[in-house]
Amino acid sequence: MDNMKKKIIVVAGATASGKTALGIALAKAVNGEIISADSMQVYKGMPIATAAPTKEEQQAVPHHLVAFLEPSESFSVARWCDLARAKIDEILSRNHVPIIVGGTGLFIDSLADNIIFEEIPVDNALRQRLMEKAEDDLYNELLSLDPKAAEDIHKNNKKRVVRALELYYAGSSKTQQNINSRKTESPYEVLYFFINYRDRQKLYDRINKRVDMMLDLGIMDEARDCMDKYTGTSAQAIGHKELMPYLKGTDSLENCVAKLKQETRRYAKRQITWFKRRENAVLLEPDILGNDGMVHCAVKKCEEFLNGRV
């Protein structure tokens, strides 16, 4: 028994694809607890921007790694993996099923594949200087210094561009980065669901409606409250930074909301590209199956997996 791998379930997909609802449905069906795999839901005070599970959802099913960090704190994939591993063991000790739910592919795959990181310390002074630069200037700098690293990063993903430059200046090129993190045999047996809309426009329509709902829920007040608290990772959260020009009086609300919708759609596209590369993922298409059909299919797969028939 000691040599048996620990069974975990993953629910992954783009923003607004329905991960939270499916995760909760699965947790109720198989006696599960949810571990959030979202790099921004870890922060306090940002529930609307990060589409964090509501209080009602968290009362319905136990959730972990949600809203436990101050916006001023930095966070990393290595730290998340350490916390997630501890939570998995804790959940299993209760004879419950760990269900990883989120859209941060690097977090999910690093955990599932048991990537062990040797972290390079953050140089806060260098990071501050880099963050003050324009996105295009940063990306061009990375292209000239470490083109291999630039291949895997979208130029608008300022956080990752800055981190790649930090690694370069610390003496860690793309090749060295691969040395500084290593894949080891995973202690987990993983059932990996990927929610994806065959009709991309339907997902984009859901994203646009979600942004409108966020405005109704008070994201403007949330962004205003957090204006002076951002440093490091949290400053890159999609949902607040796009509204800052309006709050500072330098752009119209209409333009900022349009920008927020556009950036969220772009982020969803990058998420889909990431998850499509995942081998052996169970594809769930809500626009083909319908929500009830998707849940039914996923529950059946989970029961087979947990009973050793997958």
XYZ file of N, CA and C in Angstrom, residues 68-286:
657
model
N -5.306 33.981 1.130
C -4.533 33.863 2.366
C -3.283 34.743 2.374
N -3.015 35.462 1.270
C -1.838 36.316 1.192
C -2.245 37.783 1.058
N -1.434 38.672 1.637
C -1.631 40.103 1.432
C -1.165 40.470 0.019
N -1.801 41.477 -0.619
C -1.398 41.864 -1.979
C 0.061 42.301 -2.085
N 0.667 42.690 -0.958
C 2.060 43.139 -0.984
C 3.056 41.985 -1.037
N 2.583 40.749 -0.815
C 3.484 39.601 -0.764
C 3.709 38.996 -2.151
N 4.951 38.581 -2.383
C 5.270 37.872 -3.621
C 4.921 36.400 -3.459
N 4.715 35.743 -4.586
C 4.326 34.341 -4.551
C 4.964 33.642 -5.743
N 5.188 32.340 -5.636
C 5.868 31.610 -6.704
C 5.243 30.243 -6.896
N 5.524 29.642 -8.052
C 5.032 28.297 -8.333
C 5.623 27.300 -7.342
N 6.879 27.489 -6.967
C 7.510 26.554 -6.024
C 6.794 26.572 -4.679
N 6.453 27.770 -4.206
C 5.763 27.865 -2.914
C 4.369 27.262 -3.008
N 3.670 27.526 -4.133
C 2.337 26.953 -4.278
C 2.402 25.434 -4.264
N 3.358 24.871 -4.975
C 3.479 23.409 -5.021
C 3.719 22.835 -3.625
N 4.565 23.495 -2.852
C 4.823 23.021 -1.486
C 3.537 23.034 -0.660
N 2.784 24.129 -0.765
C 1.533 24.248 -0.012
C 0.504 23.231 -0.502
N 0.424 23.060 -1.820
C -0.556 22.123 -2.395
C -0.239 20.688 -1.988
N 1.030 20.326 -1.997
C 1.406 18.970 -1.584
C 0.974 18.702 -0.140
N 1.195 19.698 0.719
C 0.801 19.537 2.125
C -0.712 19.409 2.253
N -1.461 20.192 1.462
C -2.922 20.133 1.512
C -3.434 18.789 0.986
N -2.798 18.267 -0.048
C -3.202 16.958 -0.584
C -3.083 15.899 0.501
N -1.961 15.886 1.205
C -1.773 14.890 2.272
C -2.796 15.076 3.388
N -3.091 16.332 3.693
C -4.076 16.642 4.739
C -5.460 16.144 4.336
N -5.838 16.385 3.092
C -7.154 15.960 2.596
C -7.249 14.436 2.563
N -6.196 13.793 2.077
C -6.190 12.331 2.023
C -6.260 11.717 3.417
N -5.688 12.399 4.405
C -5.733 11.876 5.775
C -7.158 11.841 6.317
N -8.034 12.644 5.707
C -9.454 12.649 6.101
C -10.266 11.684 5.227
N -9.563 10.935 4.384
C -10.222 10.018 3.435
C -11.120 10.765 2.459
N -10.729 12.003 2.143
C -11.407 12.794 1.130
C -10.550 12.824 -0.129
N -11.123 13.337 -1.206
C -10.443 13.348 -2.505
C -9.935 14.753 -2.820
N -8.641 14.922 -3.062
C -8.119 16.243 -3.454
C -8.493 16.559 -4.905
N -9.088 17.736 -5.114
C -9.476 18.169 -6.456
C -8.810 19.517 -6.712
N -7.893 19.543 -7.654
C -7.165 20.763 -8.007
C -7.964 21.498 -9.071
N -8.357 22.733 -8.794
C -9.211 23.478 -9.715
C -8.561 24.824 -10.016
N -8.322 25.098 -11.294
C -7.762 26.405 -11.610
C -7.318 26.538 -13.047
N -6.807 27.725 -13.342
C -6.386 28.029 -14.701
C -4.923 28.380 -14.844
N -4.154 28.269 -13.750
C -2.726 28.555 -13.837
C -1.999 27.255 -14.181
N -1.779 27.052 -15.472
C -1.235 25.796 -15.961
C 0.114 25.440 -15.381
N 0.957 26.433 -15.182
C 2.286 26.162 -14.625
C 2.180 25.576 -13.230
N 1.256 26.080 -12.432
C 1.041 25.534 -11.089
C 0.598 24.071 -11.175
N -0.446 23.848 -11.971
C -1.060 22.516 -12.040
C -0.074 21.478 -12.549
N 0.600 21.770 -13.663
C 1.479 20.779 -14.260
C 2.740 20.567 -13.441
N 3.214 21.610 -12.773
C 4.388 21.443 -11.903
C 4.064 20.512 -10.745
N 2.844 20.603 -10.226
C 2.422 19.696 -9.157
C 2.210 18.283 -9.695
N 1.444 18.166 -10.769
C 1.109 16.846 -11.308
C 2.355 16.077 -11.747
N 3.331 16.805 -12.307
C 4.544 16.155 -12.812
C 5.676 16.141 -11.790
N 5.383 16.666 -10.601
C 6.348 16.661 -9.496
C 7.659 17.361 -9.872
N 7.518 18.584 -10.376
C 8.694 19.391 -10.682
C 9.254 19.937 -9.367
N 10.523 19.709 -9.132
C 11.185 20.206 -7.928
C 11.997 21.439 -8.312
N 11.697 22.563 -7.684
C 12.328 23.836 -8.043
C 13.457 24.185 -7.085
N 14.506 24.713 -7.658
C 15.567 25.328 -6.874
C 15.474 26.825 -7.162
N 14.815 27.533 -6.300
C 14.474 28.918 -6.593
C 15.674 29.850 -6.513
N 15.704 30.777 -7.470
C 16.679 31.857 -7.429
C 16.041 33.016 -6.688
N 16.707 33.582 -5.662
C 16.099 34.646 -4.857
C 15.701 35.852 -5.708
N 14.652 36.530 -5.282
C 14.184 37.731 -5.963
C 15.071 38.916 -5.601
N 15.503 39.659 -6.610
C 16.212 40.922 -6.410
C 15.168 42.027 -6.519
N 14.688 42.502 -5.380
C 13.574 43.454 -5.377
C 13.906 44.758 -6.080
N 15.146 45.218 -5.935
C 15.543 46.478 -6.579
C 15.528 46.323 -8.095
N 16.061 45.190 -8.596
C 16.046 44.935 -10.038
C 14.620 44.792 -10.531
N 13.785 44.060 -9.793
C 12.400 43.864 -10.203
C 11.679 45.204 -10.310
N 11.893 46.085 -9.362
C 11.228 47.390 -9.388
C 11.644 48.179 -10.623
N 12.945 48.142 -10.954
C 13.424 48.867 -12.141
C 12.802 48.296 -13.411
N 12.720 46.979 -13.475
C 12.151 46.350 -14.665
C 10.661 46.625 -14.791
N 9.940 46.564 -13.666
C 8.492 46.785 -13.700
C 8.131 48.191 -14.158
N 9.046 49.122 -14.014
C 8.775 50.508 -14.418
C 8.896 50.704 -15.930
N 9.447 49.722 -16.617
C 9.627 49.826 -18.066
C 8.349 49.422 -18.805
N 8.230 49.885 -20.048
C 7.089 49.543 -20.890
C 7.188 48.086 -21.337
N 6.032 47.457 -21.586
C 6.003 46.041 -21.962
C 6.823 45.753 -23.215
N 6.689 46.601 -24.244
C 7.426 46.368 -25.487
C 8.927 46.456 -25.256
N 9.361 47.430 -24.462
C 10.793 47.583 -24.183
C 11.330 46.371 -23.424
N 10.541 45.877 -22.463
C 10.964 44.706 -21.691
C 11.103 43.477 -22.584
N 10.113 43.263 -23.436
C 10.133 42.075 -24.281
C 11.287 42.131 -25.286
N 11.546 43.313 -25.844
C 12.666 43.459 -26.773
C 13.990 43.206 -26.067
N 14.066 43.621 -24.803
C 15.268 43.368 -24.010
C 15.471 41.865 -23.818
N 14.386 41.161 -23.521
C 14.480 39.715 -23.338
C 14.826 39.024 -24.660
N 14.235 39.479 -25.760
C 14.533 38.891 -27.064
C 16.011 38.986 -27.398
N 16.610 40.120 -27.070
C 18.024 40.314 -27.398
C 18.954 39.537 -26.472
N 18.529 39.361 -25.205
C 19.392 38.712 -24.222
C 19.195 37.206 -24.153
N 17.942 36.759 -24.228
C 17.642 35.328 -24.056
C 16.480 34.952 -24.965
N 16.720 34.868 -26.285
C 15.625 34.594 -27.230
C 14.914 33.274 -26.976
N 15.623 32.273 -26.440
C 14.968 30.991 -26.162
C 13.903 31.146 -25.082
N 14.201 31.937 -24.059
C 13.205 32.191 -23.006
C 12.022 32.961 -23.577
N 12.314 33.917 -24.473
C 11.253 34.754 -25.046
C 10.278 33.950 -25.890
N 10.737 32.820 -26.453
C 9.869 32.001 -27.298
C 8.628 31.517 -26.557
N 8.758 31.267 -25.267
C 7.671 30.661 -24.486
C 6.828 31.673 -23.727
N 7.081 32.963 -23.931
C 6.394 33.987 -23.135
C 5.733 34.988 -24.061
N 4.461 35.282 -23.814
C 3.764 36.311 -24.577
C 4.281 37.682 -24.137
N 4.485 38.577 -25.099
C 5.088 39.872 -24.779
C 4.244 40.703 -23.822
N 2.924 40.437 -23.766
C 2.065 41.189 -22.852
C 2.042 40.610 -21.436
N 2.679 39.456 -21.238
C 2.735 38.852 -19.904
C 3.927 39.451 -19.168
N 3.728 40.658 -18.664
C 4.835 41.431 -18.097
C 5.490 40.716 -16.926
N 4.692 40.058 -16.103
C 5.245 39.382 -14.924
C 6.258 38.329 -15.339
N 5.916 37.495 -16.321
C 6.827 36.428 -16.742
C 8.032 36.981 -17.496
N 7.836 38.049 -18.274
C 8.971 38.669 -18.965
C 9.966 39.204 -17.947
N 9.445 39.876 -16.924
C 10.319 40.428 -15.880
C 11.056 39.308 -15.160
N 10.362 38.229 -14.830
C 11.025 37.126 -14.124
C 12.102 36.487 -14.991
N 11.853 36.356 -16.293
C 12.861 35.792 -17.198
C 14.103 36.683 -17.242
N 13.888 37.991 -17.232
C 15.026 38.913 -17.212
C 15.778 38.830 -15.883
N 15.026 38.668 -14.799
C 15.667 38.497 -13.493
C 16.570 37.268 -13.501
N 16.063 36.180 -14.059
C 16.842 34.948 -14.123
C 18.080 35.126 -14.989
N 17.920 35.858 -16.091
C 19.076 36.091 -16.962
C 20.149 36.884 -16.227
N 19.727 37.973 -15.579
C 20.711 38.818 -14.896
C 21.314 38.130 -13.674
N 20.612 37.113 -13.166
C 21.162 36.332 -12.050
C 22.099 35.234 -12.551
N 22.278 35.177 -13.886
C 23.173 34.174 -14.444
C 22.487 32.886 -14.802
N 21.129 32.930 -14.902
C 20.386 31.712 -15.227
C 19.702 31.882 -16.567
N 20.327 31.350 -17.624
C 19.728 31.409 -18.954
C 18.598 30.403 -19.055
N 17.939 30.323 -20.226
C 16.853 29.363 -20.426
C 17.348 27.942 -20.160
N 18.523 27.623 -20.642
C 19.079 26.292 -20.413
C 19.301 26.060 -18.931
N 19.830 27.085 -18.250
C 20.092 26.945 -16.820
C 18.802 26.848 -16.023
N 17.753 27.521 -16.499
C 16.469 27.421 -15.812
C 15.991 25.979 -15.780
N 16.208 25.254 -16.888
C 15.786 23.860 -16.935
C 16.580 23.008 -15.956
N 17.826 23.415 -15.699
C 18.640 22.717 -14.712
C 18.151 23.038 -13.310
N 17.703 24.275 -13.124
C 17.290 24.716 -11.796
C 15.932 24.163 -11.379
N 15.222 23.527 -12.282
C 13.999 22.820 -11.924
C 14.065 21.454 -12.590
N 13.705 20.434 -11.880
C 13.856 19.103 -12.439
C 12.583 18.286 -12.216
N 12.302 17.431 -13.173
C 11.132 16.575 -13.110
C 11.523 15.253 -12.462
N 10.803 14.867 -11.442
C 11.074 13.609 -10.770
C 9.824 12.737 -10.844
N 9.960 11.476 -10.466
C 8.796 10.589 -10.507
C 7.700 11.142 -9.612
N 6.515 11.236 -10.162
C 5.414 11.841 -9.412
C 4.811 10.853 -8.419
N 4.467 11.342 -7.226
C 3.785 10.478 -6.264
C 2.281 10.402 -6.524
N 1.837 11.091 -7.601
C 0.407 11.213 -7.848
C -0.044 10.435 -9.085
N -1.239 9.865 -8.970
C -1.973 9.359 -10.123
C -3.054 10.394 -10.392
N -3.061 10.931 -11.589
C -3.855 12.126 -11.869
C -4.940 11.846 -12.911
N -6.165 12.236 -12.576
C -7.245 12.308 -13.561
C -7.386 13.786 -13.910
N -7.050 14.121 -15.145
C -6.873 15.523 -15.557
C -7.973 15.911 -16.540
N -8.905 16.754 -16.108
C -9.955 17.265 -16.989
C -9.542 18.617 -17.567
N -9.808 18.795 -18.843
C -9.583 20.077 -19.512
C -10.904 20.528 -20.124
N -11.470 21.608 -19.574
C -12.720 22.164 -20.107
C -12.376 23.112 -21.253
N -12.965 22.875 -22.412
C -12.671 23.736 -23.550
C -13.896 23.860 -24.444
N -14.169 25.074 -24.872
C -15.289 25.329 -25.784
C -14.828 25.106 -27.215
N -15.532 24.234 -27.931
C -15.213 24.030 -29.345
C -15.459 25.317 -30.122
N -16.528 26.021 -29.755
C -16.833 27.322 -30.358
C -16.200 28.396 -29.475
N -15.048 28.918 -29.906
C -14.301 29.882 -29.085
C -15.125 31.137 -28.782
N -15.976 31.538 -29.707
C -16.758 32.752 -29.499
C -17.692 32.611 -28.300
N -18.186 31.406 -28.043
C -19.064 31.195 -26.887
C -18.297 31.460 -25.587
N -17.031 31.054 -25.547
C -16.219 31.350 -24.368
C -15.989 32.852 -24.252
N -15.682 33.498 -25.369
C -15.455 34.942 -25.332
C -16.713 35.693 -24.890
N -17.884 35.209 -25.309
C -19.136 35.827 -24.861
C -19.292 35.676 -23.344
N -18.904 34.528 -22.809
C -18.960 34.303 -21.358
C -17.997 35.252 -20.634
N -16.834 35.452 -21.223
C -15.852 36.371 -20.627
C -16.409 37.787 -20.596
N -16.985 38.236 -21.703
C -17.533 39.594 -21.761
C -18.651 39.781 -20.733
N -19.500 38.756 -20.590
C -20.583 38.825 -19.605
C -20.025 38.820 -18.186
N -18.947 38.054 -17.972
C -18.350 38.030 -16.635
C -17.811 39.406 -16.268
N -17.160 40.085 -17.207
C -16.646 41.427 -16.911
C -17.793 42.368 -16.562
N -18.887 42.297 -17.308
C -20.057 43.129 -16.994
C -20.579 42.813 -15.591
N -20.587 41.535 -15.239
C -21.040 41.133 -13.909
C -20.089 41.651 -12.827
N -18.801 41.637 -13.117
C -17.816 42.149 -12.166
C -18.060 43.624 -11.870
N -18.411 44.366 -12.898
C -18.721 45.790 -12.701
C -19.946 45.949 -11.801
N -20.954 45.109 -12.021
C -22.157 45.151 -11.186
C -21.851 44.770 -9.742
N -20.892 43.850 -9.566
C -20.552 43.387 -8.215
C -19.671 44.376 -7.448
N -19.108 45.355 -8.163
C -18.314 46.370 -7.476
C -16.825 46.274 -7.657
N -16.369 45.795 -8.815
C -14.928 45.669 -9.027
C -14.224 47.021 -9.011
N -14.957 48.082 -9.364
C -14.336 49.407 -9.361
C -13.940 49.812 -7.940
N -14.815 49.567 -6.988
C -14.493 49.872 -5.589
C -13.362 48.976 -5.094
N -13.388 47.711 -5.501
C -12.334 46.780 -5.104
C -10.980 47.249 -5.625
N -10.938 47.665 -6.894
C -9.691 48.147 -7.487
C -9.212 49.418 -6.791
N -10.160 50.306 -6.466
C -9.795 51.550 -5.785
C -9.206 51.265 -4.399
N -9.795 50.305 -3.696
C -9.305 49.950 -2.363
C -7.898 49.364 -2.407
N -7.584 48.700 -3.512
C -6.286 48.012 -3.615
C -5.203 48.844 -4.301
N -5.541 50.040 -4.759
C -4.619 50.839 -5.572
C -3.241 50.987 -4.939
N -3.210 51.233 -3.646
C -1.936 51.525 -2.976
C -1.304 50.299 -2.329
N -1.917 49.139 -2.514
C -1.420 47.926 -1.850
C -0.605 47.036 -2.776
N -0.656 47.304 -4.081
C -0.033 46.406 -5.034
C 1.481 46.512 -5.052
N 2.127 45.390 -4.981
C 3.545 45.259 -5.311
C 3.730 43.845 -5.840
N 4.798 43.618 -6.578
C 5.126 42.259 -6.997
C 4.030 41.588 -7.797
N 3.749 40.348 -7.453
C 2.874 39.491 -8.252
C 1.464 40.040 -8.376
N 0.885 40.498 -7.283
C -0.527 40.897 -7.308
C -0.790 42.076 -8.233
N 0.234 42.873 -8.501
C 0.058 44.044 -9.362
C -0.287 43.654 -10.795
N -0.059 42.388 -11.149
C -0.312 41.947 -12.516
C -1.688 41.312 -12.703
N -2.524 41.341 -11.676
C -3.838 40.713 -11.766
C -4.689 41.389 -12.840
N -5.165 40.574 -13.797
C -6.102 41.105 -14.783
C -7.404 41.410 -14.056
N -7.926 42.613 -14.245
C -9.175 42.982 -13.591
C -9.053 44.295 -12.860
N -7.870 44.569 -12.311
C -7.646 45.828 -11.623
C -6.778 46.768 -12.456
N -5.664 46.256 -12.953
C -4.713 47.156 -13.611
C -5.306 47.824 -14.851
N -6.258 47.134 -15.517
C -6.883 47.737 -16.697
C -7.807 48.892 -16.328
N -8.270 48.919 -15.074
C -9.176 49.980 -14.635
C -8.438 51.169 -14.032
N -7.141 51.014 -13.770
C -6.379 52.078 -13.121
C -6.373 53.400 -13.894
N -6.248 53.376 -15.242
C -6.280 54.661 -15.960
C -7.568 55.446 -15.702
N -8.701 54.743 -15.601
C -9.960 55.436 -15.292
C -9.941 55.993 -13.876
N -9.473 55.189 -12.933
C -9.434 55.634 -11.538
C -8.477 56.806 -11.354
N -7.452 56.864 -12.195
C -6.474 57.965 -12.107
C -6.861 59.146 -12.993
N -7.991 59.003 -13.710
C -8.490 60.104 -14.518
C -7.783 60.305 -15.833
N -7.102 59.263 -16.333
C -6.351 59.419 -17.580
C -7.016 58.729 -18.772
N -8.132 58.021 -18.552
C -8.837 57.374 -19.659
C -10.302 57.204 -19.282
N -11.134 56.924 -20.281
C -12.564 56.781 -20.044
C -12.881 55.392 -19.500
N -14.014 55.290 -18.828
C -14.465 53.992 -18.327
C -14.712 53.041 -19.486
N -15.314 53.529 -20.556
C -15.615 52.686 -21.712
C -14.348 52.045 -22.276
N -13.294 52.844 -22.437
C -12.038 52.322 -22.979
C -11.406 51.297 -22.035
N -11.462 51.570 -20.736
C -10.845 50.672 -19.764
C -11.584 49.340 -19.684
N -12.905 49.384 -19.754
C -13.683 48.143 -19.726
C -13.416 47.334 -20.987
N -13.333 48.002 -22.135
C -13.024 47.302 -23.388
C -11.639 46.659 -23.302
N -10.697 47.367 -22.699
C -9.344 46.829 -22.529
C -9.359 45.611 -21.608
N -10.146 45.687 -20.539
C -10.245 44.566 -19.601
C -10.798 43.321 -20.300
N -11.837 43.497 -21.098
C -12.406 42.364 -21.835
C -11.394 41.794 -22.816
N -10.694 42.675 -23.510
C -9.702 42.227 -24.491
C -8.576 41.447 -23.815
N -8.040 41.969 -22.711
C -6.937 41.297 -22.037
C -7.371 39.960 -21.437
N -8.613 39.891 -20.972
C -9.111 38.626 -20.431
C -9.254 37.592 -21.530
N -9.719 38.006 -22.698
C -9.823 37.082 -23.828
C -8.437 36.606 -24.261
N -7.477 37.506 -24.277
C -6.109 37.124 -24.637
C -5.533 36.122 -23.636
N -5.808 36.375 -22.368
C -5.326 35.464 -21.333
C -5.951 34.077 -21.506
N -7.248 34.056 -21.805
C -7.929 32.774 -22.025
C -7.303 32.015 -23.193
N -6.949 32.732 -24.234
C -6.325 32.094 -25.391
C -4.994 31.448 -24.998
N -4.205 32.146 -24.172
C -2.926 31.583 -23.729
C -3.149 30.356 -22.841
N -4.178 30.418 -21.999
C -4.486 29.260 -21.158
C -4.842 28.041 -22.008
N -5.679 28.252 -23.008
C -6.103 27.151 -23.881
C -4.892 26.546 -24.581
N -4.001 27.387 -25.083
C -2.790 26.895 -25.747
C -1.980 26.024 -24.796
N -1.889 26.442 -23.537
C -1.131 25.674 -22.542
C -1.774 24.302 -22.311
N -3.073 24.308 -22.019
C -3.731 23.061 -21.632
C -3.888 22.088 -22.798
N -3.947 22.598 -24.016
C -4.062 21.715 -25.175
C -2.837 20.809 -25.322
N -1.720 21.229 -24.767
C -0.490 20.434 -24.877
C -0.454 19.285 -23.879
N -1.397 19.285 -22.946
C -1.365 18.277 -21.889
C -1.786 16.916 -22.436
N -0.885 15.960 -22.358
C -1.189 14.615 -22.833
C -2.132 13.910 -21.864
N -3.002 13.090 -22.414
C -3.907 12.238 -21.637
C -4.965 13.018 -20.846
N -5.157 14.301 -21.154
C -6.223 15.054 -20.490
C -7.577 14.616 -21.050
N -8.564 14.550 -20.181
C -9.931 14.231 -20.602
C -10.597 15.528 -21.050
N -10.915 15.629 -22.319
C -11.500 16.844 -22.872
C -12.993 16.893 -22.580
N -13.424 18.010 -22.010
C -14.846 18.251 -21.753
C -15.257 19.502 -22.512
N -16.278 19.369 -23.379
C -16.719 20.499 -24.199
C -18.147 20.872 -23.815
N -18.318 21.879 -22.964
C -19.650 22.221 -22.476
C -20.612 22.678 -23.559
